[in-house]
Amino acid sequence: MTAVLDSGKRKIVYVLTDKTAFAPHEVQLGIQANDFYEVKTGLVSGDQVVVSGNFLVDAESRLKGVLGEPAQ
């Protein structure tokens, strides 16, 4: 589950929106199979998700106020 950032309140993944930008998407996870989780909502087929360095993307998003919640 390295792509998912779990804040306790919600689960966020970052999706590539163009060559240099990412957007947070709240996801709902389903069943787990080994190291993989079913994504029930929040993504569509073809979405490219950040799987490495997502903490850095999240930190920058919080600085820019993208998530609409204060940094903790």
PDB file of N, CA and C in Angstrom:
ATOM      1  N   MET A   1       0.830  -1.180   0.000  1.00  0.00           N
ATOM      2  CA  MET A   1       0.000   0.000   0.000  1.00  0.00           C
ATOM      3  C   MET A   1       0.877   1.248   0.000  1.00  0.00           C
ATOM      4  N   THR A   2       1.966   1.231  -0.725  1.00  0.00           N
ATOM      5  CA  THR A   2       2.888   2.364  -0.720  1.00  0.00           C
ATOM      6  C   THR A   2       2.333   3.583  -1.448  1.00  0.00           C
ATOM      7  N   ALA A   3       1.380   3.403  -2.340  1.00  0.00           N
ATOM      8  CA  ALA A   3       0.825   4.538  -3.070  1.00  0.00           C
ATOM      9  C   ALA A   3      -0.194   5.311  -2.243  1.00  0.00           C
ATOM     10  N   VAL A   4      -0.752   4.672  -1.229  1.00  0.00           N
ATOM     11  CA  VAL A   4      -1.835   5.281  -0.452  1.00  0.00           C
ATOM     12  C   VAL A   4      -1.291   5.941   0.808  1.00  0.00           C
ATOM     13  N   LEU A   5      -1.666   7.195   1.009  1.00  0.00           N
ATOM     14  CA  LEU A   5      -1.343   7.907   2.244  1.00  0.00           C
ATOM     15  C   LEU A   5      -2.592   7.886   3.107  1.00  0.00           C
ATOM     16  N   ASP A   6      -2.494   7.237   4.260  1.00  0.00           N
ATOM     17  CA  ASP A   6      -3.639   7.080   5.155  1.00  0.00           C
ATOM     18  C   ASP A   6      -3.511   8.063   6.303  1.00  0.00           C
ATOM     19  N   SER A   7      -4.392   9.068   6.334  1.00  0.00           N
ATOM     20  CA  SER A   7      -4.350  10.083   7.384  1.00  0.00           C
ATOM     21  C   SER A   7      -5.157   9.664   8.604  1.00  0.00           C
ATOM     22  N   GLY A   8      -5.823   8.518   8.516  1.00  0.00           N
ATOM     23  CA  GLY A   8      -6.713   8.096   9.577  1.00  0.00           C
ATOM     24  C   GLY A   8      -8.142   8.513   9.277  1.00  0.00           C
ATOM     25  N   LYS A   9      -8.303   9.676   8.647  1.00  0.00           N
ATOM     26  CA  LYS A   9      -9.637  10.158   8.268  1.00  0.00           C
ATOM     27  C   LYS A   9      -9.971   9.763   6.831  1.00  0.00           C
ATOM     28  N   ARG A  10      -8.956   9.800   5.988  1.00  0.00           N
ATOM     29  CA  ARG A  10      -9.166   9.453   4.592  1.00  0.00           C
ATOM     30  C   ARG A  10      -7.893   8.902   3.989  1.00  0.00           C
ATOM     31  N   LYS A  11      -8.046   8.246   2.848  1.00  0.00           N
ATOM     32  CA  LYS A  11      -6.917   7.656   2.138  1.00  0.00           C
ATOM     33  C   LYS A  11      -6.750   8.412   0.822  1.00  0.00           C
ATOM     34  N   ILE A  12      -5.522   8.882   0.588  1.00  0.00           N
ATOM     35  CA  ILE A  12      -5.226   9.730  -0.566  1.00  0.00           C
ATOM     36  C   ILE A  12      -4.151   9.075  -1.435  1.00  0.00           C
ATOM     37  N   VAL A  13      -4.338   9.173  -2.741  1.00  0.00           N
ATOM     38  CA  VAL A  13      -3.280   8.844  -3.696  1.00  0.00           C
ATOM     39  C   VAL A  13      -3.095  10.073  -4.577  1.00  0.00           C
ATOM     40  N   TYR A  14      -1.917  10.215  -5.140  1.00  0.00           N
ATOM     41  CA  TYR A  14      -1.645  11.321  -6.057  1.00  0.00           C
ATOM     42  C   TYR A  14      -1.603  10.786  -7.477  1.00  0.00           C
ATOM     43  N   VAL A  15      -2.361  11.448  -8.350  1.00  0.00           N
ATOM     44  CA  VAL A  15      -2.507  11.028  -9.737  1.00  0.00           C
ATOM     45  C   VAL A  15      -1.863  12.078 -10.641  1.00  0.00           C
ATOM     46  N   LEU A  16      -1.111  11.607 -11.615  1.00  0.00           N
ATOM     47  CA  LEU A  16      -0.478  12.494 -12.596  1.00  0.00           C
ATOM     48  C   LEU A  16      -1.567  13.141 -13.453  1.00  0.00           C
ATOM     49  N   THR A  17      -1.565  14.488 -13.483  1.00  0.00           N
ATOM     50  CA  THR A  17      -2.573  15.192 -14.271  1.00  0.00           C
ATOM     51  C   THR A  17      -2.014  15.721 -15.588  1.00  0.00           C
ATOM     52  N   ASP A  18      -0.734  15.987 -15.611  1.00  0.00           N
ATOM     53  CA  ASP A  18      -0.019  16.308 -16.847  1.00  0.00           C
ATOM     54  C   ASP A  18       1.433  15.917 -16.587  1.00  0.00           C
ATOM     55  N   LYS A  19       2.339  16.349 -17.410  1.00  0.00           N
ATOM     56  CA  LYS A  19       3.723  15.890 -17.272  1.00  0.00           C
ATOM     57  C   LYS A  19       4.414  16.354 -15.998  1.00  0.00           C
ATOM     58  N   THR A  20       3.899  17.404 -15.345  1.00  0.00           N
ATOM     59  CA  THR A  20       4.602  17.949 -14.176  1.00  0.00           C
ATOM     60  C   THR A  20       3.708  18.204 -12.968  1.00  0.00           C
ATOM     61  N   ALA A  21       2.448  17.790 -13.019  1.00  0.00           N
ATOM     62  CA  ALA A  21       1.535  18.099 -11.908  1.00  0.00           C
ATOM     63  C   ALA A  21       0.802  16.849 -11.433  1.00  0.00           C
ATOM     64  N   PHE A  22       0.477  16.872 -10.148  1.00  0.00           N
ATOM     65  CA  PHE A  22      -0.244  15.770  -9.527  1.00  0.00           C
ATOM     66  C   PHE A  22      -1.464  16.313  -8.799  1.00  0.00           C
ATOM     67  N   ALA A  23      -2.506  15.503  -8.731  1.00  0.00           N
ATOM     68  CA  ALA A  23      -3.714  15.898  -8.006  1.00  0.00           C
ATOM     69  C   ALA A  23      -4.045  14.822  -6.984  1.00  0.00           C
ATOM     70  N   PRO A  24      -4.448  15.236  -5.767  1.00  0.00           N
ATOM     71  CA  PRO A  24      -4.844  14.251  -4.766  1.00  0.00           C
ATOM     72  C   PRO A  24      -6.214  13.677  -5.093  1.00  0.00           C
ATOM     73  N   HIS A  25      -6.331  12.370  -4.943  1.00  0.00           N
ATOM     74  CA  HIS A  25      -7.605  11.691  -5.131  1.00  0.00           C
ATOM     75  C   HIS A  25      -7.881  10.873  -3.878  1.00  0.00           C
ATOM     76  N   GLU A  26      -9.035  11.091  -3.290  1.00  0.00           N
ATOM     77  CA  GLU A  26      -9.434  10.274  -2.145  1.00  0.00           C
ATOM     78  C   GLU A  26      -9.947   8.941  -2.685  1.00  0.00           C
ATOM     79  N   VAL A  27      -9.469   7.846  -2.099  1.00  0.00           N
ATOM     80  CA  VAL A  27      -9.865   6.520  -2.561  1.00  0.00           C
ATOM     81  C   VAL A  27     -10.512   5.738  -1.422  1.00  0.00           C
ATOM     82  N   GLN A  28     -11.331   4.807  -1.814  1.00  0.00           N
ATOM     83  CA  GLN A  28     -11.902   3.857  -0.875  1.00  0.00           C
ATOM     84  C   GLN A  28     -11.353   2.492  -1.261  1.00  0.00           C
ATOM     85  N   LEU A  29     -10.724   1.833  -0.292  1.00  0.00           N
ATOM     86  CA  LEU A  29     -10.106   0.550  -0.556  1.00  0.00           C
ATOM     87  C   LEU A  29     -11.043  -0.588  -0.181  1.00  0.00           C
ATOM     88  N   GLY A  30     -10.883  -1.701  -0.908  1.00  0.00           N
ATOM     89  CA  GLY A  30     -11.660  -2.902  -0.644  1.00  0.00           C
ATOM     90  C   GLY A  30     -10.778  -3.987  -0.069  1.00  0.00           C
ATOM     91  N   ILE A  31     -10.893  -5.164  -0.638  1.00  0.00           N
ATOM     92  CA  ILE A  31     -10.175  -6.316  -0.105  1.00  0.00           C
ATOM     93  C   ILE A  31      -8.694  -6.264  -0.443  1.00  0.00           C
ATOM     94  N   GLN A  32      -7.907  -6.934   0.389  1.00  0.00           N
ATOM     95  CA  GLN A  32      -6.459  -6.998   0.218  1.00  0.00           C
ATOM     96  C   GLN A  32      -6.078  -8.384  -0.289  1.00  0.00           C
ATOM     97  N   ALA A  33      -5.161  -8.434  -1.233  1.00  0.00           N
ATOM     98  CA  ALA A  33      -4.597  -9.684  -1.737  1.00  0.00           C
ATOM     99  C   ALA A  33      -3.084  -9.510  -1.782  1.00  0.00           C
ATOM    100  N   ASN A  34      -2.404 -10.164  -0.848  1.00  0.00           N
ATOM    101  CA  ASN A  34      -0.960 -10.011  -0.681  1.00  0.00           C
ATOM    102  C   ASN A  34      -0.633  -8.546  -0.418  1.00  0.00           C
ATOM    103  N   ASP A  35       0.157  -7.913  -1.286  1.00  0.00           N
ATOM    104  CA  ASP A  35       0.525  -6.498  -1.104  1.00  0.00           C
ATOM    105  C   ASP A  35      -0.356  -5.553  -1.923  1.00  0.00           C
ATOM    106  N   PHE A  36      -1.452  -6.040  -2.440  1.00  0.00           N
ATOM    107  CA  PHE A  36      -2.315  -5.248  -3.305  1.00  0.00           C
ATOM    108  C   PHE A  36      -3.682  -5.049  -2.659  1.00  0.00           C
ATOM    109  N   TYR A  37      -4.294  -3.906  -2.965  1.00  0.00           N
ATOM    110  CA  TYR A  37      -5.628  -3.596  -2.467  1.00  0.00           C
ATOM    111  C   TYR A  37      -6.554  -3.294  -3.631  1.00  0.00           C
ATOM    112  N   GLU A  38      -7.788  -3.700  -3.499  1.00  0.00           N
ATOM    113  CA  GLU A  38      -8.822  -3.313  -4.441  1.00  0.00           C
ATOM    114  C   GLU A  38      -9.138  -1.833  -4.199  1.00  0.00           C
ATOM    115  N   VAL A  39      -9.225  -1.064  -5.274  1.00  0.00           N
ATOM    116  CA  VAL A  39      -9.644   0.332  -5.164  1.00  0.00           C
ATOM    117  C   VAL A  39     -11.088   0.391  -5.632  1.00  0.00           C
ATOM    118  N   LYS A  40     -11.976   0.688  -4.683  1.00  0.00           N
ATOM    119  CA  LYS A  40     -13.409   0.688  -4.996  1.00  0.00           C
ATOM    120  C   LYS A  40     -13.857   1.994  -5.639  1.00  0.00           C
ATOM    121  N   THR A  41     -13.343   3.127  -5.137  1.00  0.00           N
ATOM    122  CA  THR A  41     -13.704   4.419  -5.707  1.00  0.00           C
ATOM    123  C   THR A  41     -12.497   5.348  -5.665  1.00  0.00           C
ATOM    124  N   GLY A  42     -12.513   6.363  -6.527  1.00  0.00           N
ATOM    125  CA  GLY A  42     -11.493   7.402  -6.492  1.00  0.00           C
ATOM    126  C   GLY A  42     -10.528   7.396  -7.658  1.00  0.00           C
ATOM    127  N   LEU A  43     -10.478   6.299  -8.392  1.00  0.00           N
ATOM    128  CA  LEU A  43      -9.604   6.209  -9.558  1.00  0.00           C
ATOM    129  C   LEU A  43     -10.387   5.671 -10.744  1.00  0.00           C
ATOM    130  N   VAL A  44      -9.880   5.972 -11.923  1.00  0.00           N
ATOM    131  CA  VAL A  44     -10.444   5.389 -13.144  1.00  0.00           C
ATOM    132  C   VAL A  44      -9.334   4.666 -13.884  1.00  0.00           C
ATOM    133  N   SER A  45      -9.732   3.760 -14.723  1.00  0.00           N
ATOM    134  CA  SER A  45      -8.775   2.995 -15.512  1.00  0.00           C
ATOM    135  C   SER A  45      -7.863   3.941 -16.285  1.00  0.00           C
ATOM    136  N   GLY A  46      -6.569   3.689 -16.200  1.00  0.00           N
ATOM    137  CA  GLY A  46      -5.596   4.518 -16.904  1.00  0.00           C
ATOM    138  C   GLY A  46      -4.946   5.583 -16.051  1.00  0.00           C
ATOM    139  N   ASP A  47      -5.497   5.866 -14.853  1.00  0.00           N
ATOM    140  CA  ASP A  47      -4.858   6.839 -13.963  1.00  0.00           C
ATOM    141  C   ASP A  47      -3.445   6.385 -13.620  1.00  0.00           C
ATOM    142  N   GLN A  48      -2.509   7.310 -13.656  1.00  0.00           N
ATOM    143  CA  GLN A  48      -1.127   7.022 -13.272  1.00  0.00           C
ATOM    144  C   GLN A  48      -0.918   7.556 -11.858  1.00  0.00           C
ATOM    145  N   VAL A  49      -0.636   6.636 -10.933  1.00  0.00           N
ATOM    146  CA  VAL A  49      -0.564   6.948  -9.510  1.00  0.00           C
ATOM    147  C   VAL A  49       0.888   6.986  -9.047  1.00  0.00           C
ATOM    148  N   VAL A  50       1.206   7.972  -8.209  1.00  0.00           N
ATOM    149  CA  VAL A  50       2.539   8.063  -7.609  1.00  0.00           C
ATOM    150  C   VAL A  50       2.706   6.901  -6.636  1.00  0.00           C
ATOM    151  N   VAL A  51       3.761   6.106  -6.809  1.00  0.00           N
ATOM    152  CA  VAL A  51       4.007   4.981  -5.907  1.00  0.00           C
ATOM    153  C   VAL A  51       5.317   5.124  -5.150  1.00  0.00           C
ATOM    154  N   SER A  52       6.118   6.115  -5.517  1.00  0.00           N
ATOM    155  CA  SER A  52       7.387   6.356  -4.839  1.00  0.00           C
ATOM    156  C   SER A  52       7.562   7.860  -4.687  1.00  0.00           C
ATOM    157  N   GLY A  53       7.906   8.289  -3.486  1.00  0.00           N
ATOM    158  CA  GLY A  53       8.091   9.710  -3.240  1.00  0.00           C
ATOM    159  C   GLY A  53       6.791  10.441  -2.968  1.00  0.00           C
ATOM    160  N   ASN A  54       5.717   9.690  -2.718  1.00  0.00           N
ATOM    161  CA  ASN A  54       4.427  10.331  -2.502  1.00  0.00           C
ATOM    162  C   ASN A  54       4.390  11.186  -1.247  1.00  0.00           C
ATOM    163  N   PHE A  55       5.248  10.910  -0.264  1.00  0.00           N
ATOM    164  CA  PHE A  55       5.308  11.758   0.925  1.00  0.00           C
ATOM    165  C   PHE A  55       5.820  13.155   0.559  1.00  0.00           C
ATOM    166  N   LEU A  56       6.747  13.222  -0.373  1.00  0.00           N
ATOM    167  CA  LEU A  56       7.245  14.525  -0.825  1.00  0.00           C
ATOM    168  C   LEU A  56       6.172  15.285  -1.591  1.00  0.00           C
ATOM    169  N   VAL A  57       5.429  14.582  -2.435  1.00  0.00           N
ATOM    170  CA  VAL A  57       4.338  15.218  -3.174  1.00  0.00           C
ATOM    171  C   VAL A  57       3.287  15.708  -2.194  1.00  0.00           C
ATOM    172  N   ASP A  58       2.978  14.898  -1.185  1.00  0.00           N
ATOM    173  CA  ASP A  58       1.986  15.280  -0.180  1.00  0.00           C
ATOM    174  C   ASP A  58       2.445  16.503   0.610  1.00  0.00           C
ATOM    175  N   ALA A  59       3.701  16.522   1.003  1.00  0.00           N
ATOM    176  CA  ALA A  59       4.225  17.659   1.772  1.00  0.00           C
ATOM    177  C   ALA A  59       4.137  18.945   0.956  1.00  0.00           C
ATOM    178  N   GLU A  60       4.496  18.887  -0.313  1.00  0.00           N
ATOM    179  CA  GLU A  60       4.423  20.079  -1.157  1.00  0.00           C
ATOM    180  C   GLU A  60       2.969  20.507  -1.362  1.00  0.00           C
ATOM    181  N   SER A  61       2.065  19.543  -1.508  1.00  0.00           N
ATOM    182  CA  SER A  61       0.646  19.863  -1.680  1.00  0.00           C
ATOM    183  C   SER A  61       0.098  20.566  -0.456  1.00  0.00           C
ATOM    184  N   ARG A  62       0.504  20.128   0.722  1.00  0.00           N
ATOM    185  CA  ARG A  62       0.033  20.755   1.956  1.00  0.00           C
ATOM    186  C   ARG A  62       0.568  22.180   2.062  1.00  0.00           C
ATOM    187  N   LEU A  63       1.801  22.389   1.624  1.00  0.00           N
ATOM    188  CA  LEU A  63       2.360  23.735   1.640  1.00  0.00           C
ATOM    189  C   LEU A  63       1.591  24.666   0.718  1.00  0.00           C
ATOM    190  N   LYS A  64       1.130  24.126  -0.392  1.00  0.00           N
ATOM    191  CA  LYS A  64       0.395  24.933  -1.363  1.00  0.00           C
ATOM    192  C   LYS A  64      -1.102  24.961  -1.077  1.00  0.00           C
ATOM    193  N   GLY A  65      -1.546  24.207  -0.075  1.00  0.00           N
ATOM    194  CA  GLY A  65      -2.951  24.208   0.303  1.00  0.00           C
ATOM    195  C   GLY A  65      -3.862  23.425  -0.610  1.00  0.00           C
ATOM    196  N   VAL A  66      -3.337  22.492  -1.348  1.00  0.00           N
ATOM    197  CA  VAL A  66      -4.129  21.712  -2.306  1.00  0.00           C
ATOM    198  C   VAL A  66      -5.161  20.850  -1.604  1.00  0.00           C
ATOM    199  N   LEU A  67      -4.821  20.273  -0.481  1.00  0.00           N
ATOM    200  CA  LEU A  67      -5.719  19.342   0.193  1.00  0.00           C
ATOM    201  C   LEU A  67      -6.810  20.017   1.008  1.00  0.00           C
ATOM    202  N   GLY A  68      -6.663  21.288   1.280  1.00  0.00           N
ATOM    203  CA  GLY A  68      -7.674  21.974   2.044  1.00  0.00           C
ATOM    204  C   GLY A  68      -7.673  21.626   3.520  1.00  0.00           C
ATOM    205  N   GLU A  69      -6.556  21.108   4.004  1.00  0.00           N
ATOM    206  CA  GLU A  69      -6.443  20.826   5.434  1.00  0.00           C
ATOM    207  C   GLU A  69      -5.057  21.252   5.890  1.00  0.00           C
ATOM    208  N   PRO A  70      -4.917  21.697   7.104  1.00  0.00           N
ATOM    209  CA  PRO A  70      -3.632  22.205   7.585  1.00  0.00           C
ATOM    210  C   PRO A  70      -2.589  21.110   7.732  1.00  0.00           C
ATOM    211  N   ALA A  71      -1.337  21.467   7.564  1.00  0.00           N
ATOM    212  CA  ALA A  71      -0.246  20.524   7.800  1.00  0.00           C
ATOM    213  C   ALA A  71      -0.203  20.171   9.274  1.00  0.00           C
ATOM    214  N   GLN A  72       0.126  18.921   9.541  1.00  0.00           N
ATOM    215  CA  GLN A  72       0.180  18.454  10.942  1.00  0.00           C
ATOM    216  C   GLN A  72       1.590  18.235  11.385  1.00  0.00           C
TER     217      GLN A  72
END
